[in-house]
């Protein structure tokens, strides 16, 4: 897969489309985002880098409803309420403020990824919502601006605006103004050499996570003695990762991704009280990955805010890796993903 693959949105959306539908895919970070320095603007403490997948898309439509007194949000066929509804309404408020309108909207979103299981449903969800809402409200944003906007819904969503590999810049550490801070934090595509990667996704538990990533990040930053060491080593990991990607060196990419993820989980385990997303089945999959490596198959694991494991390997080895992982966790479901497209209005080509 190559750098020039999915370039974002030529989609400068039609002004005031009033209704738009967008599709976005989840992404999995190889260098993790963990910890915010500004919760309101969703500014991360560290740069992160991910691969957008070609599985588990979210499709979201937004229709302006000038007659309505409030937003109506349906997620996977059910009326949203509580925190899920609040996050969507807050996001739409941001879009409305930019569009200079108070018109409410009807939002309908369908996920194909298990929601809340650390499989980045918020990334595909808010990337799709950003693209659809920006088009419906006629904001006319380019891909970089859409990435900044998606970030406000969920940090990792900034990366799902782009296909292939994407780097999300934390932005300037000491911005003079909120505007400068906002402008500095966005994702962009990352150049890679000849790499034909796959991520084998092992869903060992599709239930919702016990602690939200938002809460877990805050607690980790506030209380974990391991947070700062991980954040500073993550800078070096990112630099090495960029070199490894350019070189098309899947072993190096995998090693760096695995150590970065294990380090992130170490920061959480050292938080007070500890946040532990890893389950016994997670460790069983990690053992199977070690076994694959002992057998000479380059395979490396990464985990997010949940017990599920994503195993990076060569596309040519993906079937073998999937088989080994499935044998390790027979009750789990295993999926093979490749690099996927960026978020787009439906009916348009990928970016
Ligand atoms: O975007 P959020 O708030 O769901 O945070 C996700 C953070 C991780 O998935 C754990 C890591 C990452 O970079 O995606």
mmCIF file of C-alpha atoms and ligand atoms in Angstrom:
data_model
loop_
_atom_site.group_PDB
_atom_site.id
_atom_site.type_symbol
_atom_site.label_atom_id
_atom_site.label_comp_id
_atom_site.label_asym_id
_atom_site.label_seq_id
_atom_site.Cartn_x
_atom_site.Cartn_y
_atom_site.Cartn_z
ATOM 1 C CA UNK A 1 0.000 0.000 0.000
ATOM 2 C CA UNK A 2 1.275 3.389 -0.971
ATOM 3 C CA UNK A 3 1.313 6.872 0.308
ATOM 4 C CA UNK A 4 -0.648 8.341 -2.483
ATOM 5 C CA UNK A 5 -3.549 6.001 -1.846
ATOM 6 C CA UNK A 6 -6.573 7.589 -0.349
ATOM 7 C CA UNK A 7 -6.245 11.338 -0.462
ATOM 8 C CA UNK A 8 -9.039 13.022 1.345
ATOM 9 C CA UNK A 9 -12.128 14.521 0.332
ATOM 10 C CA UNK A 10 -11.979 16.304 -2.840
ATOM 11 C CA UNK A 11 -15.429 16.654 -1.434
ATOM 12 C CA UNK A 12 -15.875 20.289 -0.772
ATOM 13 C CA UNK A 13 -19.459 19.619 0.054
ATOM 14 C CA UNK A 14 -22.319 21.205 -1.745
ATOM 15 C CA UNK A 15 -23.485 24.230 0.169
ATOM 16 C CA UNK A 16 -26.564 23.593 2.319
ATOM 17 C CA UNK A 17 -27.237 20.116 1.027
ATOM 18 C CA UNK A 18 -29.705 19.896 3.942
ATOM 19 C CA UNK A 19 -29.403 16.158 3.824
ATOM 20 C CA UNK A 20 -26.281 14.010 3.471
ATOM 21 C CA UNK A 21 -25.126 10.480 4.112
ATOM 22 C CA UNK A 22 -21.535 9.520 4.841
ATOM 23 C CA UNK A 23 -19.606 6.298 5.343
ATOM 24 C CA UNK A 24 -16.501 5.957 7.529
ATOM 25 C CA UNK A 25 -14.388 3.049 8.716
ATOM 26 C CA UNK A 26 -12.722 2.473 12.082
ATOM 27 C CA UNK A 27 -8.990 2.876 12.483
ATOM 28 C CA UNK A 28 -6.580 1.050 14.752
ATOM 29 C CA UNK A 29 -3.707 3.000 16.238
ATOM 30 C CA UNK A 30 -0.217 1.547 15.901
ATOM 31 C CA UNK A 31 1.076 4.469 17.952
ATOM 32 C CA UNK A 32 -1.597 5.175 20.516
ATOM 33 C CA UNK A 33 -3.481 8.262 21.517
ATOM 34 C CA UNK A 34 -3.847 8.115 25.283
ATOM 35 C CA UNK A 35 -4.328 11.236 27.392
ATOM 36 C CA UNK A 36 -5.755 14.660 26.629
ATOM 37 C CA UNK A 37 -4.256 18.026 27.397
ATOM 38 C CA UNK A 38 -7.547 19.808 26.719
ATOM 39 C CA UNK A 39 -10.785 17.913 27.197
ATOM 40 C CA UNK A 40 -13.028 20.539 25.650
ATOM 41 C CA UNK A 41 -11.057 20.915 22.425
ATOM 42 C CA UNK A 42 -10.001 17.233 22.525
ATOM 43 C CA UNK A 43 -6.308 17.963 22.209
ATOM 44 C CA UNK A 44 -4.107 14.928 22.803
ATOM 45 C CA UNK A 45 -0.880 14.807 24.759
ATOM 46 C CA UNK A 46 0.854 12.698 22.143
ATOM 47 C CA UNK A 47 0.870 12.308 18.371
ATOM 48 C CA UNK A 48 -0.667 9.048 17.185
ATOM 49 C CA UNK A 49 -0.634 6.979 14.015
ATOM 50 C CA UNK A 50 -3.194 4.495 12.739
ATOM 51 C CA UNK A 51 -4.394 2.286 9.935
ATOM 52 C CA UNK A 52 -7.944 2.777 8.713
ATOM 53 C CA UNK A 53 -9.660 -0.564 8.158
ATOM 54 C CA UNK A 54 -11.728 -1.866 5.272
ATOM 55 C CA UNK A 55 -14.227 -3.591 7.605
ATOM 56 C CA UNK A 56 -16.920 -2.470 10.065
ATOM 57 C CA UNK A 57 -18.099 0.736 8.340
ATOM 58 C CA UNK A 58 -20.492 3.190 9.937
ATOM 59 C CA UNK A 59 -23.114 4.845 7.729
ATOM 60 C CA UNK A 60 -24.652 8.041 9.032
ATOM 61 C CA UNK A 61 -27.253 10.317 7.530
ATOM 62 C CA UNK A 62 -28.040 13.833 8.710
ATOM 63 C CA UNK A 63 -31.171 15.672 7.648
ATOM 64 C CA UNK A 64 -31.900 19.223 8.681
ATOM 65 C CA UNK A 65 -35.275 19.516 10.388
ATOM 66 C CA UNK A 66 -35.991 23.244 10.769
ATOM 67 C CA UNK A 67 -39.442 22.459 12.156
ATOM 68 C CA UNK A 68 -38.122 20.227 14.971
ATOM 69 C CA UNK A 69 -37.618 21.468 18.528
ATOM 70 C CA UNK A 70 -34.777 19.059 19.218
ATOM 71 C CA UNK A 71 -32.352 16.719 17.501
ATOM 72 C CA UNK A 72 -33.618 13.207 16.904
ATOM 73 C CA UNK A 73 -30.813 10.630 16.938
ATOM 74 C CA UNK A 74 -31.170 6.963 16.065
ATOM 75 C CA UNK A 75 -28.211 4.634 16.620
ATOM 76 C CA UNK A 76 -28.493 1.153 15.172
ATOM 77 C CA UNK A 77 -32.257 1.474 14.909
ATOM 78 C CA UNK A 78 -32.807 2.644 18.480
ATOM 79 C CA UNK A 79 -33.482 6.142 19.765
ATOM 80 C CA UNK A 80 -30.291 7.397 21.427
ATOM 81 C CA UNK A 81 -30.468 8.727 24.967
ATOM 82 C CA UNK A 82 -28.170 9.601 27.858
ATOM 83 C CA UNK A 83 -24.473 10.113 27.171
ATOM 84 C CA UNK A 84 -24.639 8.852 23.563
ATOM 85 C CA UNK A 85 -27.338 11.411 22.691
ATOM 86 C CA UNK A 86 -25.556 14.200 24.545
ATOM 87 C CA UNK A 87 -22.330 13.620 22.594
ATOM 88 C CA UNK A 88 -24.122 13.793 19.245
ATOM 89 C CA UNK A 89 -26.128 16.892 20.214
ATOM 90 C CA UNK A 90 -22.978 18.648 21.513
ATOM 91 C CA UNK A 91 -21.284 17.833 18.223
ATOM 92 C CA UNK A 92 -24.211 19.153 16.176
ATOM 93 C CA UNK A 93 -24.193 22.321 18.316
ATOM 94 C CA UNK A 94 -20.614 22.869 17.215
ATOM 95 C CA UNK A 95 -21.570 22.411 13.561
ATOM 96 C CA UNK A 96 -24.593 24.705 13.962
ATOM 97 C CA UNK A 97 -22.482 27.417 15.572
ATOM 98 C CA UNK A 98 -20.162 27.316 12.562
ATOM 99 C CA UNK A 99 -23.049 27.260 10.102
ATOM 100 C CA UNK A 100 -24.771 30.150 11.893
ATOM 101 C CA UNK A 101 -28.045 28.311 12.256
ATOM 102 C CA UNK A 102 -30.133 26.802 15.035
ATOM 103 C CA UNK A 103 -31.841 24.221 12.842
ATOM 104 C CA UNK A 104 -32.134 20.837 14.522
ATOM 105 C CA UNK A 105 -31.362 17.606 12.706
ATOM 106 C CA UNK A 106 -32.501 14.050 12.334
ATOM 107 C CA UNK A 107 -29.496 11.714 12.561
ATOM 108 C CA UNK A 108 -29.568 8.044 11.707
ATOM 109 C CA UNK A 109 -26.412 5.990 12.218
ATOM 110 C CA UNK A 110 -25.731 2.313 11.573
ATOM 111 C CA UNK A 111 -22.604 0.702 12.959
ATOM 112 C CA UNK A 112 -21.349 -2.651 11.825
ATOM 113 C CA UNK A 113 -18.740 -2.813 14.577
ATOM 114 C CA UNK A 114 -19.697 -3.848 18.116
ATOM 115 C CA UNK A 115 -20.219 -0.512 19.881
ATOM 116 C CA UNK A 116 -18.140 0.304 22.963
ATOM 117 C CA UNK A 117 -15.877 -2.741 22.730
ATOM 118 C CA UNK A 118 -12.603 -0.926 22.133
ATOM 119 C CA UNK A 119 -13.004 -1.440 18.414
ATOM 120 C CA UNK A 120 -13.083 2.213 17.552
ATOM 121 C CA UNK A 121 -16.805 2.542 16.847
ATOM 122 C CA UNK A 122 -16.505 6.138 18.053
ATOM 123 C CA UNK A 123 -13.844 6.770 15.395
ATOM 124 C CA UNK A 124 -15.964 5.613 12.467
ATOM 125 C CA UNK A 125 -19.074 7.073 14.114
ATOM 126 C CA UNK A 126 -17.804 10.618 14.549
ATOM 127 C CA UNK A 127 -15.901 10.643 11.253
ATOM 128 C CA UNK A 128 -19.113 9.707 9.432
ATOM 129 C CA UNK A 129 -21.113 12.225 11.471
ATOM 130 C CA UNK A 130 -18.587 14.996 10.785
ATOM 131 C CA UNK A 131 -18.672 14.423 7.027
ATOM 132 C CA UNK A 132 -22.467 14.070 6.852
ATOM 133 C CA UNK A 133 -23.236 16.977 9.193
ATOM 134 C CA UNK A 134 -20.708 19.314 7.530
ATOM 135 C CA UNK A 135 -22.342 18.573 4.170
ATOM 136 C CA UNK A 136 -25.937 18.841 5.422
ATOM 137 C CA UNK A 137 -25.205 22.179 7.131
ATOM 138 C CA UNK A 138 -23.214 23.387 4.121
ATOM 139 C CA UNK A 139 -19.905 24.082 5.907
ATOM 140 C CA UNK A 140 -17.794 23.399 2.814
ATOM 141 C CA UNK A 141 -14.836 21.931 4.708
ATOM 142 C CA UNK A 142 -11.750 20.310 3.222
ATOM 143 C CA UNK A 143 -10.355 17.054 4.622
ATOM 144 C CA UNK A 144 -8.049 18.722 7.148
ATOM 145 C CA UNK A 145 -10.888 20.812 8.534
ATOM 146 C CA UNK A 146 -13.132 17.729 8.640
ATOM 147 C CA UNK A 147 -10.417 15.921 10.590
ATOM 148 C CA UNK A 148 -10.300 18.758 13.147
ATOM 149 C CA UNK A 149 -14.081 18.709 13.370
ATOM 150 C CA UNK A 150 -14.285 14.920 13.795
ATOM 151 C CA UNK A 151 -11.669 15.227 16.561
ATOM 152 C CA UNK A 152 -14.136 17.205 18.647
ATOM 153 C CA UNK A 153 -16.529 14.235 18.681
ATOM 154 C CA UNK A 154 -13.904 11.626 19.481
ATOM 155 C CA UNK A 155 -10.166 12.090 19.195
ATOM 156 C CA UNK A 156 -9.502 8.958 17.198
ATOM 157 C CA UNK A 157 -12.182 10.000 14.670
ATOM 158 C CA UNK A 158 -9.773 12.643 13.346
ATOM 159 C CA UNK A 159 -7.757 9.776 11.807
ATOM 160 C CA UNK A 160 -10.726 7.953 10.207
ATOM 161 C CA UNK A 161 -11.298 10.923 7.896
ATOM 162 C CA UNK A 162 -8.304 9.518 5.989
ATOM 163 C CA UNK A 163 -7.759 6.115 4.482
ATOM 164 C CA UNK A 164 -4.642 3.980 4.775
ATOM 165 C CA UNK A 165 -2.207 5.188 7.416
ATOM 166 C CA UNK A 166 -2.830 8.496 9.174
ATOM 167 C CA UNK A 167 -0.892 10.584 11.666
ATOM 168 C CA UNK A 168 -2.809 12.763 14.113
ATOM 169 C CA UNK A 169 -0.760 15.744 15.240
ATOM 170 C CA UNK A 170 -1.157 16.668 18.886
ATOM 171 C CA UNK A 171 -0.511 20.285 17.882
ATOM 172 C CA UNK A 172 1.636 23.007 19.440
ATOM 173 C CA UNK A 173 2.277 22.356 23.161
ATOM 174 C CA UNK A 174 1.708 25.956 24.191
ATOM 175 C CA UNK A 175 -0.720 27.580 21.777
ATOM 176 C CA UNK A 176 -1.403 31.254 22.366
ATOM 177 C CA UNK A 177 -5.110 30.974 21.632
ATOM 178 C CA UNK A 178 -7.826 28.328 21.503
ATOM 179 C CA UNK A 179 -8.016 28.891 17.763
ATOM 180 C CA UNK A 180 -4.317 28.182 17.306
ATOM 181 C CA UNK A 181 -4.691 25.065 19.465
ATOM 182 C CA UNK A 182 -7.618 23.833 17.397
ATOM 183 C CA UNK A 183 -5.953 24.534 14.063
ATOM 184 C CA UNK A 184 -2.783 22.683 15.060
ATOM 185 C CA UNK A 185 -4.392 19.340 15.852
ATOM 186 C CA UNK A 186 -5.509 17.309 12.830
ATOM 187 C CA UNK A 187 -4.686 14.097 11.020
ATOM 188 C CA UNK A 188 -3.039 13.631 7.647
ATOM 189 C CA UNK A 189 -2.078 10.664 5.488
ATOM 190 C CA UNK A 190 1.310 9.076 6.152
ATOM 191 C CA UNK A 191 3.580 7.884 3.360
ATOM 192 C CA UNK A 192 4.480 4.213 3.367
ATOM 193 C CA UNK A 193 6.739 2.015 1.307
ATOM 194 C CA UNK A 194 5.821 -1.339 -0.081
ATOM 195 C CA UNK A 195 3.726 -2.798 2.671
ATOM 196 C CA UNK A 196 0.898 -5.242 2.230
ATOM 197 C CA UNK A 197 -0.456 -5.332 5.748
ATOM 198 C CA UNK A 198 -3.448 -6.958 7.363
ATOM 199 C CA UNK A 199 -4.922 -6.563 10.814
ATOM 200 C CA UNK A 200 -6.526 -9.714 12.127
ATOM 201 C CA UNK A 201 -9.193 -8.566 14.560
ATOM 202 C CA UNK A 202 -10.009 -11.009 17.352
ATOM 203 C CA UNK A 203 -13.234 -10.043 19.082
ATOM 204 C CA UNK A 204 -13.086 -11.953 22.352
ATOM 205 C CA UNK A 205 -15.807 -9.914 24.021
ATOM 206 C CA UNK A 206 -18.227 -7.661 22.139
ATOM 207 C CA UNK A 207 -19.825 -6.220 25.283
ATOM 208 C CA UNK A 208 -19.491 -2.558 26.289
ATOM 209 C CA UNK A 209 -16.319 -1.566 28.137
ATOM 210 C CA UNK A 210 -16.457 -1.176 31.921
ATOM 211 C CA UNK A 211 -14.741 2.244 31.932
ATOM 212 C CA UNK A 212 -15.018 4.761 29.077
ATOM 213 C CA UNK A 213 -11.773 5.693 27.371
ATOM 214 C CA UNK A 214 -12.435 9.298 28.381
ATOM 215 C CA UNK A 215 -12.546 8.435 32.089
ATOM 216 C CA UNK A 216 -9.660 5.996 31.826
ATOM 217 C CA UNK A 217 -7.421 8.525 30.068
ATOM 218 C CA UNK A 218 -8.138 11.193 32.633
ATOM 219 C CA UNK A 219 -7.384 8.844 35.517
ATOM 220 C CA UNK A 220 -4.199 7.606 33.866
ATOM 221 C CA UNK A 221 -2.856 11.109 33.234
ATOM 222 C CA UNK A 222 -3.795 12.243 36.749
ATOM 223 C CA UNK A 223 -2.546 9.276 38.753
ATOM 224 C CA UNK A 224 -0.262 6.906 36.830
ATOM 225 C CA UNK A 225 3.466 7.219 37.571
ATOM 226 C CA UNK A 226 4.072 5.461 34.244
ATOM 227 C CA UNK A 227 2.189 7.975 32.111
ATOM 228 C CA UNK A 228 4.962 10.516 31.462
ATOM 229 C CA UNK A 229 7.635 7.892 30.680
ATOM 230 C CA UNK A 230 5.283 6.231 28.196
ATOM 231 C CA UNK A 231 4.324 9.555 26.581
ATOM 232 C CA UNK A 232 7.957 10.487 26.055
ATOM 233 C CA UNK A 233 8.916 7.030 24.738
ATOM 234 C CA UNK A 234 5.939 7.258 22.402
ATOM 235 C CA UNK A 235 7.628 10.183 20.621
ATOM 236 C CA UNK A 236 10.597 7.964 19.793
ATOM 237 C CA UNK A 237 8.221 5.151 18.800
ATOM 238 C CA UNK A 238 6.485 7.457 16.340
ATOM 239 C CA UNK A 239 9.723 8.543 14.697
ATOM 240 C CA UNK A 240 10.843 4.921 14.353
ATOM 241 C CA UNK A 241 7.415 3.912 13.103
ATOM 242 C CA UNK A 242 7.510 6.461 10.296
ATOM 243 C CA UNK A 243 10.890 5.139 9.183
ATOM 244 C CA UNK A 244 9.674 1.525 9.371
ATOM 245 C CA UNK A 245 6.536 2.344 7.359
ATOM 246 C CA UNK A 246 8.549 4.090 4.675
ATOM 247 C CA UNK A 247 10.902 1.137 4.510
ATOM 248 C CA UNK A 248 7.958 -1.264 4.234
ATOM 249 C CA UNK A 249 9.461 -3.182 7.156
ATOM 250 C CA UNK A 250 6.492 -5.069 8.622
ATOM 251 C CA UNK A 251 8.579 -6.651 11.407
ATOM 252 C CA UNK A 252 9.734 -3.268 12.667
ATOM 253 C CA UNK A 253 6.231 -1.775 12.282
ATOM 254 C CA UNK A 254 4.824 -4.654 14.314
ATOM 255 C CA UNK A 255 7.444 -4.568 17.043
ATOM 256 C CA UNK A 256 7.033 -0.834 17.561
ATOM 257 C CA UNK A 257 3.214 -1.085 17.542
ATOM 258 C CA UNK A 258 3.217 -3.940 20.041
ATOM 259 C CA UNK A 259 5.546 -2.268 22.513
ATOM 260 C CA UNK A 260 3.671 1.027 22.237
ATOM 261 C CA UNK A 261 0.342 -0.697 23.006
ATOM 262 C CA UNK A 262 1.706 -2.758 25.887
ATOM 263 C CA UNK A 263 3.237 0.422 27.292
ATOM 264 C CA UNK A 264 -0.109 2.202 27.074
ATOM 265 C CA UNK A 265 -1.786 -0.642 28.971
ATOM 266 C CA UNK A 266 1.008 -0.526 31.550
ATOM 267 C CA UNK A 267 0.198 3.146 32.203
ATOM 268 C CA UNK A 268 -3.423 2.191 32.905
ATOM 269 C CA UNK A 269 -2.520 -0.770 35.098
ATOM 270 C CA UNK A 270 -0.429 1.617 37.192
ATOM 271 C CA UNK A 271 -3.273 4.171 37.491
ATOM 272 C CA UNK A 272 -4.939 4.560 40.871
ATOM 273 C CA UNK A 273 -7.285 2.774 40.911
ATOM 274 C CA UNK A 274 -6.055 0.593 38.053
ATOM 275 C CA UNK A 275 -7.861 0.441 34.726
ATOM 276 C CA UNK A 276 -7.609 -3.027 33.265
ATOM 277 C CA UNK A 277 -9.138 -3.695 29.861
ATOM 278 C CA UNK A 278 -7.135 -6.851 29.198
ATOM 279 C CA UNK A 279 -9.013 -10.067 29.932
ATOM 280 C CA UNK A 280 -7.822 -13.688 30.217
ATOM 281 C CA UNK A 281 -8.830 -14.261 26.579
ATOM 282 C CA UNK A 282 -6.679 -11.261 25.583
ATOM 283 C CA UNK A 283 -3.614 -12.958 27.064
ATOM 284 C CA UNK A 284 -4.540 -16.233 25.374
ATOM 285 C CA UNK A 285 -4.458 -14.414 22.015
ATOM 286 C CA UNK A 286 -1.153 -12.753 22.942
ATOM 287 C CA UNK A 287 0.282 -16.222 23.626
ATOM 288 C CA UNK A 288 -0.873 -17.411 20.213
ATOM 289 C CA UNK A 289 0.855 -14.405 18.623
ATOM 290 C CA UNK A 290 4.109 -15.310 20.390
ATOM 291 C CA UNK A 291 3.712 -18.854 19.147
ATOM 292 C CA UNK A 292 3.245 -17.620 15.576
ATOM 293 C CA UNK A 293 6.458 -15.638 15.867
ATOM 294 C CA UNK A 294 8.278 -18.677 17.208
ATOM 295 C CA UNK A 295 7.059 -20.465 14.079
ATOM 296 C CA UNK A 296 8.566 -17.711 11.953
ATOM 297 C CA UNK A 297 5.377 -15.770 11.125
ATOM 298 C CA UNK A 298 5.770 -12.022 11.706
ATOM 299 C CA UNK A 299 2.669 -11.210 13.768
ATOM 300 C CA UNK A 300 2.329 -8.480 16.384
ATOM 301 C CA UNK A 301 -0.518 -7.512 18.691
ATOM 302 C CA UNK A 302 -2.161 -4.253 19.646
ATOM 303 C CA UNK A 303 -5.066 -3.619 22.040
ATOM 304 C CA UNK A 304 -7.200 -0.563 22.721
ATOM 305 C CA UNK A 305 -9.734 0.327 25.398
ATOM 306 C CA UNK A 306 -11.119 -3.189 25.534
ATOM 307 C CA UNK A 307 -10.088 -6.846 25.656
ATOM 308 C CA UNK A 308 -10.045 -7.413 21.884
ATOM 309 C CA UNK A 309 -6.790 -7.930 20.036
ATOM 310 C CA UNK A 310 -5.727 -6.781 16.585
ATOM 311 C CA UNK A 311 -2.836 -8.701 15.094
ATOM 312 C CA UNK A 312 -0.706 -6.976 12.479
ATOM 313 C CA UNK A 313 0.824 -9.244 9.863
ATOM 314 C CA UNK A 314 1.505 -9.524 6.160
ATOM 315 C CA UNK A 315 -1.604 -9.923 4.047
ATOM 316 C CA UNK A 316 -0.115 -13.182 2.741
ATOM 317 C CA UNK A 317 0.010 -14.553 6.321
ATOM 318 C CA UNK A 318 -3.412 -13.272 7.396
ATOM 319 C CA UNK A 319 -5.323 -16.533 6.872
ATOM 320 C CA UNK A 320 -2.766 -18.488 8.883
ATOM 321 C CA UNK A 321 -2.743 -15.877 11.643
ATOM 322 C CA UNK A 322 -6.547 -15.822 11.741
ATOM 323 C CA UNK A 323 -6.635 -19.601 12.011
ATOM 324 C CA UNK A 324 -4.145 -19.651 14.899
ATOM 325 C CA UNK A 325 -5.988 -16.904 16.751
ATOM 326 C CA UNK A 326 -9.354 -18.578 16.210
ATOM 327 C CA UNK A 327 -7.972 -21.856 17.548
ATOM 328 C CA UNK A 328 -6.745 -20.004 20.648
ATOM 329 C CA UNK A 329 -10.144 -18.424 21.345
ATOM 330 C CA UNK A 330 -12.775 -20.699 19.761
ATOM 331 C CA UNK A 331 -15.627 -18.631 21.240
ATOM 332 C CA UNK A 332 -14.301 -15.410 19.724
ATOM 333 C CA UNK A 333 -14.971 -14.032 16.260
ATOM 334 C CA UNK A 334 -12.012 -13.320 14.008
ATOM 335 C CA UNK A 335 -11.987 -10.916 11.063
ATOM 336 C CA UNK A 336 -9.306 -10.060 8.529
ATOM 337 C CA UNK A 337 -8.981 -6.364 7.695
ATOM 338 C CA UNK A 338 -6.816 -4.529 5.202
ATOM 339 C CA UNK A 339 -6.214 -0.808 4.787
ATOM 340 C CA UNK A 340 -9.517 0.910 4.065
ATOM 341 C CA UNK A 341 -10.738 4.172 2.564
ATOM 342 C CA UNK A 342 -11.218 7.513 4.246
ATOM 343 C CA UNK A 343 -14.594 8.903 5.212
ATOM 344 C CA UNK A 344 -16.705 10.017 2.286
ATOM 345 C CA UNK A 345 -20.137 11.155 1.333
ATOM 346 C CA UNK A 346 -21.994 8.136 0.095
ATOM 347 C CA UNK A 347 -22.197 8.032 -3.638
ATOM 348 C CA UNK A 348 -18.671 9.474 -3.900
ATOM 349 C CA UNK A 349 -15.389 7.597 -4.316
ATOM 350 C CA UNK A 350 -13.120 7.002 -1.300
ATOM 351 C CA UNK A 351 -10.369 9.370 -0.377
HETATM 352 O O1 LIG B 1 -11.166 8.378 20.536
HETATM 353 P P1 LIG B 1 -11.350 7.760 21.857
HETATM 354 O O2 LIG B 1 -11.659 8.771 22.901
HETATM 355 O O3 LIG B 1 -12.324 6.615 21.843
HETATM 356 O O4 LIG B 1 -9.931 7.126 22.344
HETATM 357 C C1 LIG B 1 -9.436 5.942 21.828
HETATM 358 C C2 LIG B 1 -8.063 5.676 22.307
HETATM 359 C C3 LIG B 1 -7.483 4.341 21.899
HETATM 360 O O5 LIG B 1 -8.334 3.645 21.025
HETATM 361 C C4 LIG B 1 -7.261 3.462 23.126
HETATM 362 C C5 LIG B 1 -6.119 4.553 21.220
HETATM 363 C C6 LIG B 1 -6.179 5.177 19.856
HETATM 364 O O6 LIG B 1 -5.240 5.900 19.517
HETATM 365 O O7 LIG B 1 -7.132 4.926 19.099
#
